[in-house]
Each structure stands twice: as C-alpha cells, then as structure tokens.
Short mmCIF file of C-alpha atoms in Angstrom, two decimals:
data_model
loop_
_atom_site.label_atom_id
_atom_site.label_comp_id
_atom_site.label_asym_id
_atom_site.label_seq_id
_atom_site.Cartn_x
_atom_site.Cartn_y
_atom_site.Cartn_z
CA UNK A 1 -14.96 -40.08 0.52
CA UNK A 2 -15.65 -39.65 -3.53
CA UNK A 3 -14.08 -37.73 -5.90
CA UNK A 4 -16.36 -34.22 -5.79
CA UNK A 5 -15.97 -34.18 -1.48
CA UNK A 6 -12.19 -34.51 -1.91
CA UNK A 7 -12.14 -31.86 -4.37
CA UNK A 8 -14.52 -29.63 -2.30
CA UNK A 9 -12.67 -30.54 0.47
CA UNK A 10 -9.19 -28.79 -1.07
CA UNK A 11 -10.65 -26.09 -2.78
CA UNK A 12 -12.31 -25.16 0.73
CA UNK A 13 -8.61 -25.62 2.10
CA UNK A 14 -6.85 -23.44 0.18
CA UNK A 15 -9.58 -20.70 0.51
CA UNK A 16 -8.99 -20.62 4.18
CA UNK A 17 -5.25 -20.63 3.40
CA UNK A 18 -5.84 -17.63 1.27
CA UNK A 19 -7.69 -15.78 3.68
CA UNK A 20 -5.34 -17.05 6.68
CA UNK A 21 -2.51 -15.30 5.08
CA UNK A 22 -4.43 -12.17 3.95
CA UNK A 23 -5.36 -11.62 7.65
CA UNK A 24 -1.83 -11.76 8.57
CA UNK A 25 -0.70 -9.44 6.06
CA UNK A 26 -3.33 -7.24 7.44
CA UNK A 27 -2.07 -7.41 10.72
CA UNK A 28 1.30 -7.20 9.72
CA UNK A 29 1.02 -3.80 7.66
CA UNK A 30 -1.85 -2.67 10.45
CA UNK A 31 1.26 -0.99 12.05
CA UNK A 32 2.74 1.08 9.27
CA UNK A 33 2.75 4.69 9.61
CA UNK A 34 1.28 6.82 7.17
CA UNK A 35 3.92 9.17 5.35
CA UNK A 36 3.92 11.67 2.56
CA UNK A 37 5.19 10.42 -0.77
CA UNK A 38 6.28 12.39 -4.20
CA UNK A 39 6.20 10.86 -7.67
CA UNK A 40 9.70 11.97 -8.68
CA UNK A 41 9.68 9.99 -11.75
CA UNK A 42 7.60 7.59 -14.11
CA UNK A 43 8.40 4.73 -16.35
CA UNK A 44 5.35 3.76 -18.95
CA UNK A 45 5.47 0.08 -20.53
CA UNK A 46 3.06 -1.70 -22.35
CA UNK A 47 1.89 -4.87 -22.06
CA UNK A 48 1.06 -6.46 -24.93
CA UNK A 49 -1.19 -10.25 -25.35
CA UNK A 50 -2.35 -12.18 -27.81
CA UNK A 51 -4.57 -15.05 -27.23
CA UNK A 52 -5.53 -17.74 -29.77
CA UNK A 53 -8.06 -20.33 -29.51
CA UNK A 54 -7.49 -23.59 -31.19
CA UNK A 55 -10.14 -26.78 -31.61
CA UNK A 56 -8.43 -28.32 -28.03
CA UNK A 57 -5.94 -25.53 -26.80
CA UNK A 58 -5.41 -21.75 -26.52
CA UNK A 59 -2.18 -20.47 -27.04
CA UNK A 60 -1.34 -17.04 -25.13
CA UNK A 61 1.58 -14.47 -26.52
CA UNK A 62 2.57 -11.79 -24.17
CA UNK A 63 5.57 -9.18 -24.16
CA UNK A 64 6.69 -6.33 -22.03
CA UNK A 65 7.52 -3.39 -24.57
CA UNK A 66 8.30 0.45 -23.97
CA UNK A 67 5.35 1.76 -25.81
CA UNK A 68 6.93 4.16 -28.19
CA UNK A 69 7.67 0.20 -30.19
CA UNK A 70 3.78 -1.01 -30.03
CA UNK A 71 2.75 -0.23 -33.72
CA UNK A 72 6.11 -1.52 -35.25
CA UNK A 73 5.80 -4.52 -32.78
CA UNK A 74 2.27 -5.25 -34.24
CA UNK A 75 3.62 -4.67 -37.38
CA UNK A 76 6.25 -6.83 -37.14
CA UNK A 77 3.85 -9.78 -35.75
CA UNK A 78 0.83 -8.72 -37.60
CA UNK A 79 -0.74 -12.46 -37.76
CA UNK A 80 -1.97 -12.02 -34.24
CA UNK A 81 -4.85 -9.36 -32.59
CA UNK A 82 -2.66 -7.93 -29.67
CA UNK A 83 -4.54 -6.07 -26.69
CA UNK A 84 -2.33 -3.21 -25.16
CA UNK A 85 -2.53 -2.25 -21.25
CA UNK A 86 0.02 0.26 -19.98
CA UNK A 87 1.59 -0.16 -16.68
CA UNK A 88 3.08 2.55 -14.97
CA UNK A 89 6.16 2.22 -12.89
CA UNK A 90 6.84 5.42 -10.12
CA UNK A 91 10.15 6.30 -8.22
CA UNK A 92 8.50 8.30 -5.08
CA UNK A 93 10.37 10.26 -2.32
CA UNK A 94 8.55 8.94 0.35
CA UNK A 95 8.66 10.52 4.15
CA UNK A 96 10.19 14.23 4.80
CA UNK A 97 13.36 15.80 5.94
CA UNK A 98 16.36 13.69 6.51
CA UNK A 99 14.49 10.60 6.87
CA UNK A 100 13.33 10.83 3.24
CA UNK A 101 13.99 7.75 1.22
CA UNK A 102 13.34 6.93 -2.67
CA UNK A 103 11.32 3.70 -3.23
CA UNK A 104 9.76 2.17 -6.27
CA UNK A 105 5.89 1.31 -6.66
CA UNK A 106 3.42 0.70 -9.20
CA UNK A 107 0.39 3.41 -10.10
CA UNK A 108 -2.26 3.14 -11.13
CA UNK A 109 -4.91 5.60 -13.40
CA UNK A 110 -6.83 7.58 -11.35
CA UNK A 111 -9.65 8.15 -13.22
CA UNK A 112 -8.69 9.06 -16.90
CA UNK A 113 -5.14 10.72 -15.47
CA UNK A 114 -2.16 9.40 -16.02
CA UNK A 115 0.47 9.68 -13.04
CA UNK A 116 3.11 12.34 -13.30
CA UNK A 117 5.93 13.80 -11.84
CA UNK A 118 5.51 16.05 -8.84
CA UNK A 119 1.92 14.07 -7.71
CA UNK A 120 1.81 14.05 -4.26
CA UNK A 121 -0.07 11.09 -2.12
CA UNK A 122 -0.07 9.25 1.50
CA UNK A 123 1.41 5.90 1.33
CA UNK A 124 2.30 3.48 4.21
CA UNK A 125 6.00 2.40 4.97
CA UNK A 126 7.86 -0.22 6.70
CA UNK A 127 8.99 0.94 9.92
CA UNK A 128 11.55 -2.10 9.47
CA UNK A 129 12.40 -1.49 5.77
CA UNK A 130 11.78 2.02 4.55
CA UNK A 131 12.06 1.57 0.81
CA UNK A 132 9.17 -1.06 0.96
CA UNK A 133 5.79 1.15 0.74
CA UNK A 134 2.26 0.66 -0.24
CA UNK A 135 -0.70 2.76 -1.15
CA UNK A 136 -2.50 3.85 1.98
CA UNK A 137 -6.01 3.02 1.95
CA UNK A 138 -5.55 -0.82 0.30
CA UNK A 139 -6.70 -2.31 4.38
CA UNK A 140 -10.94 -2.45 3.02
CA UNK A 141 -9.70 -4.14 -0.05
CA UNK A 142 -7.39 -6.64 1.41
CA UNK A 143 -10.11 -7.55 4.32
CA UNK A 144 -12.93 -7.85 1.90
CA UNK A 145 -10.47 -10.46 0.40
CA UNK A 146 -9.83 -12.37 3.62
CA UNK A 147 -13.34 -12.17 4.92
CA UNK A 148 -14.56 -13.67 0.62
CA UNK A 149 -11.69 -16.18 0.88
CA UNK A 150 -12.50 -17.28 4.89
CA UNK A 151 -17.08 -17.52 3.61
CA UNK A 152 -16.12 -19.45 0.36
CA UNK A 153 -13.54 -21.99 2.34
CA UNK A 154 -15.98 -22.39 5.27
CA UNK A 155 -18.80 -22.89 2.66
CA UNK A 156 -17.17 -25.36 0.77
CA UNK A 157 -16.15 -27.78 3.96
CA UNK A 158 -19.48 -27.65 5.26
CA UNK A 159 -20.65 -28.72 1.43
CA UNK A 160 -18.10 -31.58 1.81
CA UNK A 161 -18.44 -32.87 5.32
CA UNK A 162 -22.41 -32.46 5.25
CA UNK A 163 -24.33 -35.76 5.90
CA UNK A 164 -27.11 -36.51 3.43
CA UNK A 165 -30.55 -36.07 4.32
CA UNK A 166 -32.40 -39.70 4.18
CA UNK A 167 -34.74 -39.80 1.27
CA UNK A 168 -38.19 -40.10 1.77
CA UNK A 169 -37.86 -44.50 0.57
CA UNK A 170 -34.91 -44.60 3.04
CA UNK A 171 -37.18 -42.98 5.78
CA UNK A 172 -39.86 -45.52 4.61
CA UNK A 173 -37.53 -47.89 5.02
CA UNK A 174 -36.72 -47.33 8.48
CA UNK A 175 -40.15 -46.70 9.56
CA UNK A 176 -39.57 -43.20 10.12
CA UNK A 177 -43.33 -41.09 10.61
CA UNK A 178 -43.89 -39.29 6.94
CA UNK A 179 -41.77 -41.24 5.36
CA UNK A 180 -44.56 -43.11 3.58
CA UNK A 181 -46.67 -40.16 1.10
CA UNK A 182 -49.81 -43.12 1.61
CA UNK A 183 -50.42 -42.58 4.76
CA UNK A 184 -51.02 -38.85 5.14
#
C-alpha cells in the first residue's frame, strides 16, 4: 500500500468517524423537547487575533478581552494588526412555571441585532439534565454535516481501495482485444 492510499485511507476514516458521531448526536438530542427560553442576561467579550506570517512560520496572538479594553489593548500592543469578533454569552430562563431553570448558552447575531435582555426564543433541553440546552432548529445543520462527513469518507476509501485500470501497453501486453491502437 504507498504512501498517498494510506493517507487517503485515514483521512476517509476519520470522515466516517466524524459523521458516525454526528449521527449519534442527532439521535441523541432527536428526543429533546422543545421549551420556551428568556435571555435574562448578556455578557459581550471580544476576541481579539493577530496573525503574522514569517519566511517558514506564522505566528498567531489571540486574547479574550471585555471589549470596553480593545483600543487600549491595541494600544498597548500596537506592533501587531488585531481583528476583533465579539462573542456573546446569554443566561436564559429556559422552560415555564416551577420547572423553570437558568442555563448558560452562546448567541449569536441575528442579522445586524445584537441579543438583549428580555428576547424570547424556543430552545431544546435535556430531559436528563435541564440546564444543558441548545438552539432549536440546529438538526438540518448537524445532518448536512453527517451526511458531508459520511460522502467525503466513503469517497475517499473507494479512491484508496480502487484497482487501477490496465493501460492500454498492459492490455497489449496481455493480448487483451483494443489493446493494440494498430489494429483498429
């Protein structure tokens, strides 16, 4: 076996690892209710990187900052360009009545809005754990991922385990019919 099938041939494996474990997250979470959830508070940090490329390396700078301290933080390490990416952070009351718990999750933008207090959206919860909840709606996104992980692994074993076609001297060779362009 050379170098490039061995290589195919683990690439292709961990692919269908990936998607093996993707499918049984999605069957694991398939059974989570749906339950109302409130944004009852919000925490806003930056993210701040710096990457610089060098003749045979990169070297990559990151920090987590609150983002009131970005300018005097670029000021402070003003030798580097820093990209900024804000991450937002929500406590949410998820469920109703008594069987209302407060869990932590991480927002997102939707659209050009910032998340704020008092938003109200459908998440899914644990039935086992209620303070571990996701965004409803994620199950397209995480079974495009298996089904892309599963095609790309499958792809990539056939490509190693494939048996070359003989080339039109071997098939001379061997006397196979067309193998010869002289005799057509």
């Amino acid at each position: 076996m050379t170098v490039s099938k061995i290589k195919l041939t683990m690439i292709g494996g961990f692919c269908l690892l990936v998607a093996f474990f993707c499918a049984k997250d999605i069957i694991a979470k398939s059974g989570w209710p749906q339950v109302p959830a409130e944004i009852t508070a919000v925490t806003v940090e930056c993210l701040m990187e710096s990457t610089q490329h060098r003749i045979v390396y990169k070297t990559v700078s990151s920090a987590s900052i609150p983002c009131e301290l970005v300018e005097a933080f670029k000021s402070v390490h003003a030798d580097k360009e820093w990209t900024v990416k804000q991450k937002f952070t929500g406590i949410l009351r998820a469920g109703a009545g008594a069987d209302a718990v407060e869990a932590t999750m991480d927002l997102n933008k939707s659209g050009g809005r910032e998340p704020q207090v008092g938003d109200k959206l459908v998440v899914v919860q644990n039935p086992a754990k209620a303070t571990q909840i996701e965004r409803a709606g994620m199950t397209g996104t995480r079974v495009m991922l298996a089904a892309g992980a599963a095609a790309l692994g499958a792809l990539l074993l056939f490509l190693a385990f494939r048996r070359p076609r003989p080339s039109s001297a071997n098939a001379a060779a061997a006397g196979l019919p067309g193998g010869n362009a002289a005799e057509r």
